Amino acid sequence: AQKITQTQPGMFVQEKEAVTLDCTYDTSDPSYGLFWYKQPSSGEMIFLIYQGSYDQQNATEGRYSLNFQKARKSANLVISASQLGDSAMYFCAMREGPNDMRFGAGTRLTVKP
Amino acid sequence: NAGVTQTPKFRVLKTGQSMTLLCAQDMNHEYMYWYRQDPGMGLRLIHYSVGEGTTAKGEVPDGYNVSRLKKQNFLLGLESAAPSQTSVYFCASSHGPDRVGNTIYFGEGSWLTVV
């Protein structure tokens, strides 16, 4: 069964606007971690932000924030003030144990000038 | 400032040939991983290692073997390459073993084409 679902294969956003990338997950484990990675066209995987299942507050890292809704099992990434360099693939991932990180299929974000 | 380094970055193989992908990390991480990335499917775990001398199967292990003879190195082997193994391969590492919050750091990827 798919554990991580990203329902938006592609998204467009105007430069300087905010954008939300959706991610839902499925787990019965009370302890888990949620991650977002960025993959630019050059191919490397860049860690953006982390949210733990027990964290009370939403994670933020600069222009990135994670909208964590535990009851709905969603962990959406919000990018504020989009920049052209934000154009990339974005992957949501979940870790239920130290051995196992599962990834969603990704969302391709294109920032328009 | 190397982090996770993979070699080679690009390789073309003929069906039935063998090859080894080498991964090295300089962060003293206990855990190392090999993933493959195919279009529309995100990353899938092939094999992983929780320490020197240990390996374990991930989600898609068939057709691959791994070895972790040294803590800093994790090798991925294809004994008899098949076109279905055409993919981008990522090595990754993290601290372990007890925190789900330990971030996984990735190498730059290895593009493998099997013809």
Short mmCIF file of C-alpha atoms in Angstrom, two decimals:
data_model
loop_
_atom_site.label_atom_id
_atom_site.label_comp_id
_atom_site.label_asym_id
_atom_site.label_seq_id
_atom_site.Cartn_x
_atom_site.Cartn_y
_atom_site.Cartn_z
CA ALA A 1 0.00 0.00 0.00
CA GLN A 2 1.20 3.47 -0.83
CA LYS A 3 2.42 5.11 2.35
CA ILE A 4 3.19 8.54 0.96
CA THR A 5 0.88 10.24 -1.53
CA GLN A 6 1.64 13.39 -3.47
CA THR A 7 -1.41 14.11 -5.59
CA GLN A 8 0.03 16.98 -7.62
CA PRO A 9 2.33 15.75 -10.41
CA GLY A 10 2.99 19.35 -11.44
CA MET A 11 2.40 22.80 -10.01
CA PHE A 12 2.91 26.32 -11.33
CA VAL A 13 3.40 29.43 -9.23
CA GLN A 14 4.14 33.04 -10.04
CA GLU A 15 7.43 34.40 -8.77
CA LYS A 16 7.14 36.00 -5.30
CA GLU A 17 3.89 34.19 -4.52
CA ALA A 18 3.44 31.40 -1.99
CA VAL A 19 2.74 27.81 -3.00
CA THR A 20 1.60 24.72 -1.10
CA LEU A 21 2.70 21.23 -2.10
CA ASP A 22 0.47 18.49 -0.76
CA CYS A 23 1.53 15.32 1.00
CA THR A 24 -0.53 12.74 2.82
CA TYR A 25 0.80 9.70 4.59
CA ASP A 26 -0.37 6.46 6.10
CA THR A 27 1.02 4.92 9.26
CA SER A 28 -0.14 3.26 12.44
CA ASP A 29 3.15 3.90 14.20
CA PRO A 30 2.90 6.72 16.77
CA SER A 31 6.53 7.68 16.20
CA TYR A 32 7.50 8.84 12.76
CA GLY A 33 9.30 11.60 10.95
CA LEU A 34 8.26 13.54 7.89
CA PHE A 35 10.76 15.07 5.48
CA TRP A 36 10.75 17.18 2.37
CA TYR A 37 13.52 17.05 -0.21
CA LYS A 38 14.16 19.20 -3.26
CA GLN A 39 15.63 17.75 -6.43
CA PRO A 40 16.72 20.37 -8.97
CA SER A 41 17.39 19.47 -12.59
CA SER A 42 21.00 18.70 -11.71
CA GLY A 43 19.70 15.65 -9.85
CA GLU A 44 20.96 15.94 -6.29
CA MET A 45 18.57 15.45 -3.36
CA ILE A 46 18.57 18.42 -1.01
CA PHE A 47 17.07 18.14 2.47
CA LEU A 48 14.65 21.00 3.19
CA ILE A 49 12.68 20.43 6.37
CA TYR A 50 11.76 17.86 9.01
CA GLN A 51 8.70 17.37 11.24
CA GLY A 52 8.51 14.81 14.01
CA SER A 53 5.21 13.17 14.90
CA TYR A 54 5.45 14.42 18.47
CA ASP A 55 6.42 17.96 17.58
CA GLN A 56 3.77 20.39 18.78
CA GLN A 57 4.66 23.20 16.42
CA ASN A 58 4.93 23.24 12.65
CA ALA A 59 8.50 23.16 11.41
CA THR A 60 9.94 26.18 9.64
CA GLU A 61 13.23 26.68 7.81
CA GLY A 62 13.60 30.07 6.19
CA ARG A 63 11.05 30.31 3.38
CA TYR A 64 9.92 26.73 3.94
CA SER A 65 7.29 25.70 6.44
CA LEU A 66 5.54 22.41 6.99
CA ASN A 67 1.80 22.50 7.61
CA PHE A 68 1.44 19.42 9.80
CA GLN A 69 -2.10 18.19 10.41
CA LYS A 70 -1.67 14.99 12.36
CA ALA A 71 -5.32 13.94 12.52
CA ARG A 72 -5.64 14.30 8.76
CA LYS A 73 -2.22 12.68 8.22
CA SER A 74 -1.04 15.48 6.02
CA ALA A 75 2.32 17.26 5.88
CA ASN A 76 2.10 19.95 3.25
CA LEU A 77 5.13 22.02 2.30
CA VAL A 78 4.58 25.76 2.02
CA ILE A 79 7.13 27.83 0.12
CA SER A 80 6.73 31.54 0.66
CA ALA A 81 7.90 34.23 -1.79
CA SER A 82 8.75 31.77 -4.57
CA GLN A 83 11.95 32.30 -6.50
CA LEU A 84 12.96 31.07 -9.93
CA GLY A 85 15.51 28.82 -8.27
CA ASP A 86 12.69 26.99 -6.50
CA SER A 87 11.76 25.28 -9.76
CA ALA A 88 12.48 21.61 -9.08
CA MET A 89 10.98 18.27 -8.10
CA TYR A 90 9.87 18.08 -4.48
CA PHE A 91 9.60 14.82 -2.60
CA CYS A 92 7.78 14.12 0.62
CA ALA A 93 9.13 11.24 2.70
CA MET A 94 8.26 9.45 5.91
CA ARG A 95 10.44 7.51 8.28
CA GLU A 96 8.77 5.06 10.66
CA GLY A 97 11.96 3.51 11.92
CA PRO A 98 15.65 4.14 11.40
CA ASN A 99 15.80 1.62 8.58
CA ASP A 100 12.90 2.69 6.49
CA MET A 101 12.31 5.98 4.69
CA ARG A 102 9.58 5.92 2.05
CA PHE A 103 9.17 8.57 -0.63
CA GLY A 104 6.21 9.92 -2.53
CA ALA A 105 6.22 10.14 -6.32
CA GLY A 106 7.09 13.83 -6.24
CA THR A 107 5.68 17.14 -7.43
CA ARG A 108 7.33 19.18 -10.15
CA LEU A 109 7.17 22.85 -9.26
CA THR A 110 7.67 25.49 -11.93
CA VAL A 111 8.08 29.11 -10.91
CA LYS A 112 7.03 31.58 -13.58
CA PRO A 113 8.75 34.98 -13.88
CA ASN B 1 33.02 19.10 2.66
CA ALA B 2 32.49 15.91 0.61
CA GLY B 3 29.48 14.35 2.42
CA VAL B 4 28.30 11.38 0.35
CA THR B 5 30.24 10.61 -2.82
CA GLN B 6 29.19 8.14 -5.51
CA THR B 7 31.25 6.72 -8.36
CA PRO B 8 30.79 6.44 -11.24
CA LYS B 9 28.28 9.16 -12.05
CA PHE B 10 27.39 7.78 -15.47
CA ARG B 11 27.70 4.30 -16.93
CA VAL B 12 26.32 2.41 -19.89
CA LEU B 13 26.24 -1.38 -19.58
CA LYS B 14 25.34 -4.16 -21.93
CA THR B 15 22.76 -6.70 -20.79
CA GLY B 16 24.47 -9.40 -18.75
CA GLN B 17 27.50 -7.32 -17.76
CA SER B 18 28.37 -6.77 -14.14
CA MET B 19 29.39 -3.62 -12.34
CA THR B 20 29.80 -2.09 -8.90
CA LEU B 21 28.72 1.31 -7.70
CA LEU B 22 30.82 2.72 -4.90
CA CYS B 23 29.52 4.99 -2.18
CA ALA B 24 31.71 6.75 0.37
CA GLN B 25 30.67 9.00 3.24
CA ASP B 26 32.87 11.06 5.53
CA MET B 27 30.30 11.91 8.21
CA ASN B 28 30.92 8.84 10.37
CA HIS B 29 27.33 7.73 9.80
CA GLU B 30 26.30 4.30 10.96
CA TYR B 31 23.52 3.82 8.44
CA MET B 32 23.93 3.69 4.67
CA TYR B 33 21.38 3.12 1.94
CA TRP B 34 21.05 2.48 -1.77
CA TYR B 35 17.95 3.80 -3.55
CA ARG B 36 16.86 3.76 -7.15
CA GLN B 37 14.78 6.48 -8.75
CA ASP B 38 12.51 5.80 -11.69
CA PRO B 39 10.20 8.30 -13.39
CA GLY B 40 6.91 8.79 -11.53
CA MET B 41 7.88 6.45 -8.69
CA GLY B 42 9.99 8.51 -6.34
CA LEU B 43 12.86 6.73 -4.63
CA ARG B 44 12.72 3.08 -3.64
CA LEU B 45 15.06 1.42 -1.17
CA ILE B 46 17.19 -1.39 -2.61
CA HIS B 47 19.40 -2.40 0.32
CA TYR B 48 20.64 -0.76 3.46
CA SER B 49 23.24 -1.27 6.16
CA VAL B 50 23.04 -0.44 9.84
CA GLY B 51 26.75 -0.81 10.44
CA GLU B 52 30.03 -2.21 9.21
CA GLY B 53 29.67 -5.81 8.15
CA THR B 54 25.85 -5.76 8.07
CA THR B 55 23.43 -5.50 5.18
CA ALA B 56 19.68 -5.94 4.76
CA LYS B 57 17.11 -5.96 1.98
CA GLY B 58 14.91 -3.01 1.23
CA GLU B 59 11.83 -2.69 -0.94
CA VAL B 60 13.35 -3.74 -4.31
CA PRO B 61 16.45 -5.91 -3.63
CA ASP B 62 16.24 -8.43 -6.49
CA GLY B 63 19.13 -8.33 -8.93
CA TYR B 64 21.43 -6.43 -6.57
CA ASN B 65 23.98 -7.30 -3.94
CA VAL B 66 25.71 -5.04 -1.44
CA SER B 67 28.66 -5.08 0.90
CA ARG B 68 29.78 -2.89 3.79
CA LEU B 69 33.32 -3.94 4.61
CA LYS B 70 34.25 -0.53 5.97
CA LYS B 71 32.03 1.89 7.85
CA GLN B 72 32.56 4.66 5.34
CA ASN B 73 31.90 2.59 2.20
CA PHE B 74 28.81 0.88 0.83
CA LEU B 75 29.04 -0.99 -2.47
CA LEU B 76 26.14 -1.86 -4.76
CA GLY B 77 26.71 -4.67 -7.24
CA LEU B 78 24.83 -5.75 -10.33
CA GLU B 79 25.94 -9.27 -11.21
CA SER B 80 24.06 -9.56 -14.52
CA ALA B 81 22.61 -6.24 -15.60
CA ALA B 82 19.14 -6.11 -17.16
CA PRO B 83 17.41 -3.25 -19.02
CA SER B 84 14.95 -3.02 -16.11
CA GLN B 85 17.85 -1.84 -13.98
CA THR B 86 18.24 1.31 -16.04
CA SER B 87 17.72 3.95 -13.41
CA VAL B 88 19.29 6.66 -11.32
CA TYR B 89 20.90 5.25 -8.20
CA PHE B 90 21.32 7.25 -5.03
CA CYS B 91 23.45 6.39 -2.08
CA ALA B 92 22.56 7.94 1.26
CA SER B 93 23.67 7.88 4.87
CA SER B 94 22.44 8.90 8.28
CA HIS B 95 23.19 8.63 11.96
CA GLY B 96 21.40 5.78 13.67
CA PRO B 97 19.93 3.85 15.18
CA ASP B 98 17.24 5.22 17.37
CA ARG B 99 15.80 8.42 15.99
CA VAL B 100 13.28 8.74 13.21
CA GLY B 101 14.37 12.36 12.94
CA ASN B 102 17.86 11.59 11.77
CA THR B 103 18.14 13.22 8.38
CA ILE B 104 19.27 11.12 5.44
CA TYR B 105 21.92 12.76 3.30
CA PHE B 106 22.18 11.82 -0.33
CA GLY B 107 24.94 11.54 -2.87
CA GLU B 108 24.62 13.19 -6.27
CA GLY B 109 23.30 10.12 -8.02
CA SER B 110 24.64 7.63 -10.57
CA TRP B 111 22.95 7.38 -13.95
CA LEU B 112 23.02 3.79 -15.18
CA THR B 113 21.76 2.70 -18.59
CA VAL B 114 21.55 -0.98 -19.54
CA VAL B 115 21.23 -1.62 -23.26
#
